[in-house]
Tab-separated table of C-alpha atoms in Angstrom:
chain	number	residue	atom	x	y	z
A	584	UNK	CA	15.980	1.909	6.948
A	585	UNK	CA	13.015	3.965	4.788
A	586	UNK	CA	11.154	5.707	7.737
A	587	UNK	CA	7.977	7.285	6.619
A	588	UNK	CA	6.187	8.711	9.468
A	589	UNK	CA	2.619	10.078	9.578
A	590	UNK	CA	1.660	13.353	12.085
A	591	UNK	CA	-1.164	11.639	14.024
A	592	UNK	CA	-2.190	7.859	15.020
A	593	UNK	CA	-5.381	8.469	16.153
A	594	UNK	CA	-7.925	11.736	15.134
A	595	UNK	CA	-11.133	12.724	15.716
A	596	UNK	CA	-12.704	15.953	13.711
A	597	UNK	CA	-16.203	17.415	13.149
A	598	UNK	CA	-18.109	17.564	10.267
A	599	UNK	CA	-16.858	20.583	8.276
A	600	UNK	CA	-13.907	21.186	9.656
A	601	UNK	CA	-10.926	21.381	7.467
A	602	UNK	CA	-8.132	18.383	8.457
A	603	UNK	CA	-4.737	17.947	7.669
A	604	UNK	CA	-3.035	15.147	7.492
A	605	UNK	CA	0.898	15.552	7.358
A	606	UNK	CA	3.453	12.980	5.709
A	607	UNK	CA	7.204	12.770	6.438
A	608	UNK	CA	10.066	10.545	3.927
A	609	UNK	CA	13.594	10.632	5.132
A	610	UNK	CA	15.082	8.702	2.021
A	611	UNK	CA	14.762	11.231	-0.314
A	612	UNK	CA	12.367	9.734	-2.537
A	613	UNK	CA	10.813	11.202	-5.581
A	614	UNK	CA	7.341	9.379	-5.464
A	615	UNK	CA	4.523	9.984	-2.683
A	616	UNK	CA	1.405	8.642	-2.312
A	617	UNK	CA	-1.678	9.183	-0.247
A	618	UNK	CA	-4.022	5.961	0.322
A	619	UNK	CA	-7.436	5.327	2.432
A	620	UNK	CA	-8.430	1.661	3.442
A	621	UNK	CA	-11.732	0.931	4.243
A	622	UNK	CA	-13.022	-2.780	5.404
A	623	UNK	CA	-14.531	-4.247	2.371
A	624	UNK	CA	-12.677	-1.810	-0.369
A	625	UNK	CA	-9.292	-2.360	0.492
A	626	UNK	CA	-6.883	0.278	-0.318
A	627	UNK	CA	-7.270	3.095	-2.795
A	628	UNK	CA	-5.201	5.224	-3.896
A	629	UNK	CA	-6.173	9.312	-3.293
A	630	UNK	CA	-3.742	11.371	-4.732
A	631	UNK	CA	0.064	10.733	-6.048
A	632	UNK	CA	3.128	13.411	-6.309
A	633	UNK	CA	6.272	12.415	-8.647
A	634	UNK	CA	8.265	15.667	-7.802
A	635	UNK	CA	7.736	18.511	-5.736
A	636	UNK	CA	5.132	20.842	-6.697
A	637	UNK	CA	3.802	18.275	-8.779
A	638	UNK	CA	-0.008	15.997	-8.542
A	639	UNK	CA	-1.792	13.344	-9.843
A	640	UNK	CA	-5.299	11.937	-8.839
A	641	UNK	CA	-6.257	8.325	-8.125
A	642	UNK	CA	-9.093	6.438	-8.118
A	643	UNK	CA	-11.054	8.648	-5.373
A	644	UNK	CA	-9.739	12.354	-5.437
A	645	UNK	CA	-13.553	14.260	-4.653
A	646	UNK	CA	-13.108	15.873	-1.449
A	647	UNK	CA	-9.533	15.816	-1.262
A	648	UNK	CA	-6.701	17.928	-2.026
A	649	UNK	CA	-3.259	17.901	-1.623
A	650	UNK	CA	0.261	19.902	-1.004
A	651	UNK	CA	4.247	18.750	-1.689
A	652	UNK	CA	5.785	22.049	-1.146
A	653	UNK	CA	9.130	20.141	-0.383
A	654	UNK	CA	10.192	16.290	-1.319
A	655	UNK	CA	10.168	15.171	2.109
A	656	UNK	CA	6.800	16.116	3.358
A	657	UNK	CA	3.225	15.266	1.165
A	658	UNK	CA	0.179	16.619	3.251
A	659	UNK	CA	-3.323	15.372	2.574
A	660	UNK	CA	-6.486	18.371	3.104
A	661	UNK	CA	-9.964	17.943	3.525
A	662	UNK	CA	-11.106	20.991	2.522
A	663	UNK	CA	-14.817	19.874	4.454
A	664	UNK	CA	-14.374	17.212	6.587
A	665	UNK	CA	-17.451	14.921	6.188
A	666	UNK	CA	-18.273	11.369	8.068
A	667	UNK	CA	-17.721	9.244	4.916
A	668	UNK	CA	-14.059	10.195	5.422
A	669	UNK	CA	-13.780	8.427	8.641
A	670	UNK	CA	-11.337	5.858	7.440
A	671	UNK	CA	-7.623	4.852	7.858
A	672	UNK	CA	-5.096	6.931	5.388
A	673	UNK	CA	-2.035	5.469	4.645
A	674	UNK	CA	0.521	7.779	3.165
A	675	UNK	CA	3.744	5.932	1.045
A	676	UNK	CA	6.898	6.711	-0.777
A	677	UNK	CA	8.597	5.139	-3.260
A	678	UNK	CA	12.134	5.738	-5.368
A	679	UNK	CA	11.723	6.990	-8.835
A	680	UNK	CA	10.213	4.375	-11.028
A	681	UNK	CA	12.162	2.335	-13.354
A	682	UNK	CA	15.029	2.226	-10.731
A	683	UNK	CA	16.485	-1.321	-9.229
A	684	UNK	CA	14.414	-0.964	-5.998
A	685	UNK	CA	11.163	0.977	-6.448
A	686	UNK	CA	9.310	-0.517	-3.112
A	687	UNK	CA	6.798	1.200	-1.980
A	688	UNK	CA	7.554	1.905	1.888
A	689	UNK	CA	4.192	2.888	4.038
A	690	UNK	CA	3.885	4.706	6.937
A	691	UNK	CA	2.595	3.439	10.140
A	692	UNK	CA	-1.297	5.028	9.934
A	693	UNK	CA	-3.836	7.483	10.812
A	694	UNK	CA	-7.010	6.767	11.808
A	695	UNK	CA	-9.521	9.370	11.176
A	696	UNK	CA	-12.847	9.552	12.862
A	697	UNK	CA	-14.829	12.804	11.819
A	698	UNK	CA	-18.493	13.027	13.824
B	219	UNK	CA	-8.362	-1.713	-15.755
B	220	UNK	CA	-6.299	-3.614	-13.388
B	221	UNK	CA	-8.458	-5.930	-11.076
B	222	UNK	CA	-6.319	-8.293	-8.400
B	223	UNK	CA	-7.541	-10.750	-6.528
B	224	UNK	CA	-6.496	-12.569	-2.880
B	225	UNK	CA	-7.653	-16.473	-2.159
B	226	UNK	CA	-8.178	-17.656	0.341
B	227	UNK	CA	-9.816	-14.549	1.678
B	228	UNK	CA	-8.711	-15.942	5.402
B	229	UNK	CA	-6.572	-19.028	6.341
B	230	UNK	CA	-5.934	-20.885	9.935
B	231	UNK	CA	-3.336	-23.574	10.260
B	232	UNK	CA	-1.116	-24.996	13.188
B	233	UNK	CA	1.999	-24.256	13.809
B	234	UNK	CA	4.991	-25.796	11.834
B	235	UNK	CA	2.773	-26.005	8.662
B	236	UNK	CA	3.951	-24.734	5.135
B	237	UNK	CA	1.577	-22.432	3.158
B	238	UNK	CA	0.536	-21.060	0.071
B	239	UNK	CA	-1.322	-17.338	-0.215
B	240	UNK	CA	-2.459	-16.763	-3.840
B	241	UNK	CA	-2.539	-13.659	-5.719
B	242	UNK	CA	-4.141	-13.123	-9.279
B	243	UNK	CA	-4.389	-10.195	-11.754
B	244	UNK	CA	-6.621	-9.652	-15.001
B	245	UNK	CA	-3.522	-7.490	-16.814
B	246	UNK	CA	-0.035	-8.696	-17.341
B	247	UNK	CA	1.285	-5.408	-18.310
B	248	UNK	CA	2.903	-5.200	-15.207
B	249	UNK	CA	5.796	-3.582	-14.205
B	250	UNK	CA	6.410	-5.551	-10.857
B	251	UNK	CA	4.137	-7.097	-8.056
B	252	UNK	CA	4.860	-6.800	-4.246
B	253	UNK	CA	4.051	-8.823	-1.464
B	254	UNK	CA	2.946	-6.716	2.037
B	255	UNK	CA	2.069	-7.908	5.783
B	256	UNK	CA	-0.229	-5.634	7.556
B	257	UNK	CA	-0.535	-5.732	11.478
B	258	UNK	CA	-3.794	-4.719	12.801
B	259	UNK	CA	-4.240	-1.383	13.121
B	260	UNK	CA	-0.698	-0.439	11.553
B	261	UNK	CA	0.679	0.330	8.296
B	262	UNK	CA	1.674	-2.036	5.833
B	263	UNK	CA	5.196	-3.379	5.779
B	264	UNK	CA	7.287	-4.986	2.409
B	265	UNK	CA	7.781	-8.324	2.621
B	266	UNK	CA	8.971	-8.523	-1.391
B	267	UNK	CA	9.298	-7.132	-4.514
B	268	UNK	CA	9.586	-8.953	-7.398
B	269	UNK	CA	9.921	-7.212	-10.600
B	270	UNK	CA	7.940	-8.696	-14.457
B	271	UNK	CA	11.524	-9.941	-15.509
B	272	UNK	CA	11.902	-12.041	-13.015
B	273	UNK	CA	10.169	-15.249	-11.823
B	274	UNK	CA	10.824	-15.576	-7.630
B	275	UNK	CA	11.805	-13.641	-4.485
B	276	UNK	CA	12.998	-15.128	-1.525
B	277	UNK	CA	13.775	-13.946	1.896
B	278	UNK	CA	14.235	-15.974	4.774
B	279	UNK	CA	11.145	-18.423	5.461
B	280	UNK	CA	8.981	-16.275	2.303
B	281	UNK	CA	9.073	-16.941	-1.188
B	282	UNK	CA	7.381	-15.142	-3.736
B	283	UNK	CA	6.719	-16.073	-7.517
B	284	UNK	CA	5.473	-14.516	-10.616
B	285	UNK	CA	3.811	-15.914	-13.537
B	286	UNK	CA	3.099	-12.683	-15.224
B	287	UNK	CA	1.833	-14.572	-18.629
B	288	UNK	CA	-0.940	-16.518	-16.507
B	289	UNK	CA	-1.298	-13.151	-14.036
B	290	UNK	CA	-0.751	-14.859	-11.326
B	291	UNK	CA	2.194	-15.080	-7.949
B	292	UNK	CA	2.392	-17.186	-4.911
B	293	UNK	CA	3.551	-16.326	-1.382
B	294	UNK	CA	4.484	-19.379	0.191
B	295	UNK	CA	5.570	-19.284	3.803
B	296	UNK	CA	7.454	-22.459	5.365
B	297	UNK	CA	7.493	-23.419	8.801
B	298	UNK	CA	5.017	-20.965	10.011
B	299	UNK	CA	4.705	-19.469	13.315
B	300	UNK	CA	2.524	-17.752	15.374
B	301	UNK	CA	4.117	-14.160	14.649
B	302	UNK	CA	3.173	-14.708	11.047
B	303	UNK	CA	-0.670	-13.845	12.082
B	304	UNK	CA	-1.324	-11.222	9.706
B	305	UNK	CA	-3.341	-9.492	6.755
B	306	UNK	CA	-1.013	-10.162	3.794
B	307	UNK	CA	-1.673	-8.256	0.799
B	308	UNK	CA	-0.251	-8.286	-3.410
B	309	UNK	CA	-0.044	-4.791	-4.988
B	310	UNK	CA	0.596	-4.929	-8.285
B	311	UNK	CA	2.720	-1.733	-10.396
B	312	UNK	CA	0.775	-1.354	-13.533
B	313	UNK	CA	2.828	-0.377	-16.406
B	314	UNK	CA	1.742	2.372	-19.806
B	315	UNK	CA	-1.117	3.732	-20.167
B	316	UNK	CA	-3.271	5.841	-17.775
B	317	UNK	CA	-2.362	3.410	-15.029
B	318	UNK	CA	1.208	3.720	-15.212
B	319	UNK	CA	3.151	3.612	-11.662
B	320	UNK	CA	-0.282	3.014	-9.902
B	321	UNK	CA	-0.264	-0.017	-7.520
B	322	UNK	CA	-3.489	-1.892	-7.511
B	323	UNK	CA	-3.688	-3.493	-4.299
B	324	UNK	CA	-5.820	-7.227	-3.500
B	325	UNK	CA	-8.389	-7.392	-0.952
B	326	UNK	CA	-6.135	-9.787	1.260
B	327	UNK	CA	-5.939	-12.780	3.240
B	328	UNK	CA	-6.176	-12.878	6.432
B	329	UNK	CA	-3.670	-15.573	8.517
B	330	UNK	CA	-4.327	-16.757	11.880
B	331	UNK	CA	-1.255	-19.300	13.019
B	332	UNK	CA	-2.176	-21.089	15.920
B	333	UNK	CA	-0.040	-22.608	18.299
């Protein structure tokens, strides 16, 4: 089973404060993504790696950055933590596209509540 | 740009009852569409995947179809149960273009089975 595990349920930072979020695959797949989901707006997409080393934006990249210094792990950085972050990020993997199963497999969550 | 949409936006039947979740999408330059169940408070979890080429899915008590000409799929459940109470969302894989690999993701519906 595609187990893609997240480094906090639950987290609560201040304004300003830089966060990271941290993002674990263990089926060796090329694509990561990096999602928030916020009632009303549904999921959008952040940021998006196809390799290691390598980035793409989404739809909402201001305030957010992002590291894949190995193909397991894709972290997510607020450089500034501010309180229209507070959402739920969602982090994903996927095979490489155009293969027979190219699922996208979430992990479970974290919730981020920044005062 | 890709625009999907989820009706009903919430749905409550008995028990035992078959149902029918619709998903639409304004582009049919897809490259596949994918079905998810979201717990709340968790991550989202893949029910199925179908891919343009291809016109169903099924698994177990879930099947899935695609009418990419018409840009539209249905998730129909049968038998449902309680333990089917869930958000269920359709992601869609946009292919070419700017877009290309991105899933654009519906707003939901939202399934209450009641015993």
């Amino acid at each position: 089973d595609v187990k893609v595990t997240q480094s906090s349920r639950y987290l609560v930072k201040r304004t300003g404060e830089k966060v990271f979020l941290e993002c674990v695959q263990d089926m060796d797949h090329e694509n990561m993504f990096w999602y928030r989901q916020d009632p009303g707006l549904g999921l959008r997409l952040i940021y998006f790696s196809y390799d290691v080393k390598m980035k793409e934006k989404g739809d909402i990249p201001e305030g957010y950055s992002v590291s894949r210094e190995k193909k397991e792990r894709f972290s997510l950085i607020l450089e500034s933590a501010s309180t229209n972050q507070t959402s739920m990020y969602l982090c994903a993997s996927s095979p490489l596209w155009g293969g027979s199963s190219d699922e996208q497999y979430f992990g479970p969550g974290t919730r981020l509540t920044v005062t | 740009k890709q625009e999907v949409t989820q009706i009903p936006a919430a749905l409550s039947v008995p028990e035992g009852e078959n149902l029918v979740l619709n998903c639409s999408f304004t582009d049919s330059a897809i490259y596949n569409l994918q079905w998810f169940r979201q717990d709340p408070g968790k991550g989202l979890t893949s029910l199925l995947l179908i891919q343009s080429s291809q016109r169903e899915q099924t698994s177990g008590r879930l099947n899935a179809s695609l009418d990419k000409s018409s840009g539209r799929s249905t998730l129909y459940i049968a038998a449902s149960q309680p333990g089917d109470s869930a958000t269920y969302l359709c992601a869609v894989r946009s292919a070419g273009g700017t877009s290309y690999g991105k899933l654009t993701f519906g707003q939901g519906t939202i399934l209450t089975v009641h015993p």
